[in-house]
Amino acid sequence: MEQIILLMLSTAIVAVILGIILKKFDVPPIVGYILSGVFLISIADADTKDSHTLEQIAEFGIVFLMFTIGLEMKLENLLQMRKQVFVYDGLQVLLSILFFTLIAHFVFTLDIKSSLVIGGALSLSSTAIVLKILNDTNKITNYYGQNSLGILIFQDLAVIPILLVLTILSSSGSSISNLLVDIVLSGIVLLLIMLVFGKYFLNHILKLVSKAETHELFIMIVLIIAIGSSFLAHYLGFTYSMGAFIGGMLIAETHYKHQVEADLIPFRDLFLALFFVTVGMHIDIQFFMTHIIQVFGLSLVIMIIKALIIFLIMYFFVGKRVSLETSLTICQVGEFSFVVFTQATQSTLLDAVTGQLLTLSVIISMVITPFILKNISKITNKILQKKDVHSQILNTSKKVLKNHVIVCGYGSFGKQILLNLKNANIEHIAIIDNYEFFENALSHGEKVLFGNPTQKHILEEAGIKNAKAVIIALHDIQSITLLSHTIKEINTQVKILAKVTKKSVLPDTIDSEDFVDIYDCTAEMLVERSIN
């Protein structure tokens, strides 16, 4: 225990010092965390057993990251992302496995079992790095950010069959049919337990704890839900992060999601930093220095192949720019590969030298990623030789917009509102969270922001603090109510307009004066009220 505490203390000190130094050179903090791990395991000679314990603790970082991502995703949002989740990455994973397997088998003359293991591991990207950076920079709500999120969600699901194949390849006594049946049954049990808990118990539990008015109890119940859901998934044979993601999605359906997110972010960031330190602990400095050319060469080849595969797949569904941005975002290899290469080496599917070479190449790809994501617009503009019109629309500066009207929604009613605002020469911007509607609005030259309007940073990006009115062009009373609360938390003076059938259906917690109590309310009437 004493050794673990000393190791964690040393980790924190080294990470802080390196973080401060590298920040002066504008180097992303993730790189500093990884270098801290290198220092501790190679120079400070940290004990391997203790570092493994540290890895287990650090895994909470990915758990909390996926939990907070789940908080931003309702089931309906996930269904809207079905193309990103199942089509884009289904093809990406299959083609990546095929290409890397063929390269490993025919170019590097490895046997077919080893080649399949390598292909499966290299097909996946880094959830921890990509989602953390996209979250920190608010790019996760951009079009390429949402595509990347959808692909990473599928990749987390793809971990299960890849591990299944690894088990079959390393153990001739395993029954494929039994393993498949176990996975299907476990998946059904996991979803049933989580859905029943979310529908019938979760909201009541959170309400009961919040009524106690003891903040630490609320934080404690949030941690219990996050860790409990991840443990349940792991117990049933799935990844910790998958369970945490589902747990976050359940809380996203409640009114407590914003408070839960605020309470969990400090834990997420702390454990994620620790996770990146443990990534650095996988680096064998002596091996790295003697194989530096092979490591960098292999890393670049892997990233280029993955980027090309993702780009070619998405090019048929979305624009050239979005395809390129998405491919650059997730062209690295993920942390899951460490598990695969370790298990494959232990089961003699891979020799020690090949395993270490692949592990180092993966880490290099992870180190390069923050620099790519930081300069993704510049890189894309350089490759395409033109500026990003869509990004300028997506990232409309909230400082430029003033005394404008924000329209939430883009159905037939929302379109009519925008048309009337345009005809009246009123400055406006629309927030749209549906991909098809978003693309339609862009094609019609509308000033739009892609994202969920109930998220504070999306409203702030749309200039909510300087807006004179918000028109909610939605029909669901729950969505209208939740959005109204979020808007008032940021700007108590802004005028909120929405069409509701009867004010009597509004909950007591909302100011009914914000809404138009008329069944046949027209878009023209709402626009007129927004400027008066």
XYZ file of C-alpha atoms in Angstrom, residues 122-329:
208
model
C -5.126 -2.099 -35.164
C -8.695 -1.601 -36.434
C -9.707 0.213 -33.231
C -8.964 3.833 -32.279
C -8.280 5.621 -28.996
C -11.529 6.490 -27.211
C -9.663 8.074 -24.291
C -7.560 10.525 -26.310
C -10.028 11.451 -29.060
C -13.095 11.979 -26.883
C -11.157 13.874 -24.203
C -9.751 16.348 -26.715
C -13.047 16.701 -28.593
C -14.800 17.304 -25.263
C -12.228 19.816 -24.027
C -12.409 21.800 -27.266
C -16.203 21.443 -27.707
C -15.540 19.891 -31.124
C -17.572 16.806 -30.271
C -20.695 18.676 -31.409
C -19.172 19.418 -34.820
C -20.129 17.186 -37.713
C -16.817 15.313 -37.763
C -16.900 15.117 -33.949
C -20.283 13.388 -34.020
C -19.088 11.014 -36.742
C -16.020 10.179 -34.663
C -18.187 9.597 -31.580
C -20.494 7.237 -33.484
C -17.554 5.262 -34.851
C -15.899 4.994 -31.415
C -19.157 3.722 -29.885
C -19.249 0.894 -32.432
C -15.571 0.160 -31.846
C -16.321 -0.338 -28.157
C -18.902 -2.910 -29.216
C -16.400 -4.470 -31.625
C -14.070 -5.218 -28.705
C -16.332 -8.157 -27.753
C -16.075 -10.175 -31.009
C -12.350 -9.352 -31.289
C -11.755 -10.762 -27.808
C -13.914 -13.743 -28.762
C -11.721 -14.430 -31.802
C -8.585 -14.026 -29.660
C -9.957 -16.578 -27.177
C -10.796 -19.043 -29.966
C -7.371 -18.657 -31.593
C -5.490 -19.112 -28.326
C -7.573 -22.032 -27.028
C -8.479 -24.924 -29.300
C -10.812 -26.359 -26.655
C -13.241 -23.421 -26.754
C -16.702 -23.959 -28.205
C -17.635 -21.141 -30.567
C -21.364 -21.769 -30.296
C -21.255 -21.716 -26.486
C -19.253 -18.475 -26.466
C -21.682 -16.805 -28.896
C -24.720 -17.899 -26.884
C -23.102 -16.563 -23.685
C -22.449 -13.179 -25.299
C -26.010 -12.821 -26.657
C -27.607 -13.858 -23.354
C -25.287 -11.594 -21.370
C -26.142 -8.676 -23.671
C -29.882 -9.214 -23.182
C -29.465 -9.455 -19.394
C -27.329 -6.297 -19.291
C -29.824 -4.239 -21.299
C -32.835 -5.512 -19.347
C -31.271 -4.760 -15.954
C -30.076 -1.301 -17.029
C -33.340 -0.328 -18.746
C -35.547 -1.514 -15.869
C -33.344 0.273 -13.362
C -33.304 3.430 -15.469
C -37.041 3.520 -16.064
C -38.411 2.555 -12.661
C -35.751 3.352 -10.039
C -33.103 5.835 -11.215
C -35.147 9.038 -11.201
C -36.656 8.236 -7.785
C -33.231 7.484 -6.296
C -31.709 10.717 -7.594
C -34.727 12.693 -6.412
C -34.539 11.119 -2.946
C -30.814 11.860 -2.611
C -31.143 15.433 -3.899
C -33.894 16.123 -1.348
C -31.407 15.313 1.414
C -29.597 18.516 0.339
C -26.206 16.990 1.131
C -23.977 17.451 -1.878
C -21.507 14.704 -1.002
C -24.359 12.165 -0.958
C -25.349 13.204 -4.462
C -21.734 12.820 -5.662
C -21.583 9.429 -3.958
C -24.721 8.113 -5.671
C -23.383 9.336 -9.024
C -20.137 7.426 -8.458
C -22.118 4.343 -7.433
C -24.164 4.476 -10.645
C -21.107 5.066 -12.861
C -18.929 2.384 -11.282
C -21.828 -0.009 -10.689
C -22.989 0.056 -14.317
C -19.424 -0.491 -15.561
C -18.881 -3.388 -13.141
C -22.157 -5.036 -14.194
C -21.109 -4.866 -17.854
C -17.666 -6.290 -17.042
C -19.195 -9.079 -14.939
C -21.369 -10.077 -17.902
C -18.377 -10.181 -20.251
C -18.435 -6.694 -21.779
C -16.084 -3.733 -21.360
C -16.201 -1.409 -18.352
C -16.599 1.562 -20.669
C -19.644 0.094 -22.418
C -21.477 -0.270 -19.086
C -20.497 3.259 -18.067
C -21.762 4.628 -21.383
C -25.170 2.955 -20.921
C -25.327 4.241 -17.329
C -24.672 7.768 -18.553
C -27.387 7.454 -21.201
C -29.894 6.472 -18.525
C -29.127 9.569 -16.450
C -29.348 11.669 -19.633
C -33.088 10.934 -19.612
C -33.471 12.599 -16.192
C -33.418 16.266 -15.119
C -30.213 15.728 -13.136
C -27.820 15.233 -16.067
C -26.253 18.712 -15.877
C -25.512 18.453 -12.152
C -24.211 14.894 -12.546
C -21.875 16.000 -15.327
C -20.553 18.930 -13.286
C -19.850 16.666 -10.292
C -18.152 13.922 -12.297
C -15.844 15.971 -14.539
C -13.116 16.477 -11.851
C -12.950 12.704 -11.249
C -12.904 12.027 -14.991
C -10.056 14.431 -15.708
C -7.968 13.227 -12.761
C -8.220 9.519 -13.604
C -7.784 10.146 -17.328
C -4.511 11.938 -16.606
C -3.461 8.886 -14.584
C -4.469 6.617 -17.463
C -2.196 8.461 -19.901
C 0.664 8.151 -17.412
C 0.200 4.354 -17.454
C 0.302 4.451 -21.269
C 3.806 5.892 -20.981
C 4.735 3.062 -18.639
C 4.378 0.624 -21.556
C 7.395 2.173 -23.277
C 10.655 0.269 -23.041
C 13.220 3.036 -23.651
C 16.074 0.685 -24.536
C 13.963 -1.249 -27.060
C 12.573 2.004 -28.436
C 16.013 3.526 -29.054
C 17.299 0.415 -30.829
C 14.175 0.154 -33.031
C 13.297 3.851 -33.391
C 13.122 3.864 -37.206
C 10.920 0.744 -37.311
C 8.628 2.140 -34.595
C 8.049 5.518 -36.278
C 7.813 3.963 -39.737
C 5.269 1.361 -38.639
C 3.264 3.950 -36.729
C 2.999 6.280 -39.743
C 2.070 3.419 -42.086
C -0.709 2.269 -39.733
C -2.127 5.787 -39.379
C -2.045 6.461 -43.129
C -3.781 3.170 -43.954
C -6.500 3.760 -41.342
C -7.035 7.341 -42.486
C -7.384 6.246 -46.122
C -9.864 3.503 -45.249
C -12.043 5.832 -43.150
C -11.882 8.607 -45.746
C -12.864 6.355 -48.658
C -15.787 4.858 -46.723
C -17.199 8.177 -45.561
C -16.600 9.963 -48.861
C -19.605 8.117 -50.298
C -21.891 9.352 -47.471
C -20.687 12.844 -46.516
C -18.568 15.644 -47.987
C -14.853 15.516 -48.692
C -13.972 17.825 -45.789
C -15.958 15.959 -43.145
C -14.538 12.639 -44.392
C -10.994 13.981 -44.147
C -11.514 15.532 -40.709
C -13.067 12.319 -39.350
C -10.302 10.125 -40.813
C -7.600 12.348 -39.277
C -9.390 12.331 -35.924
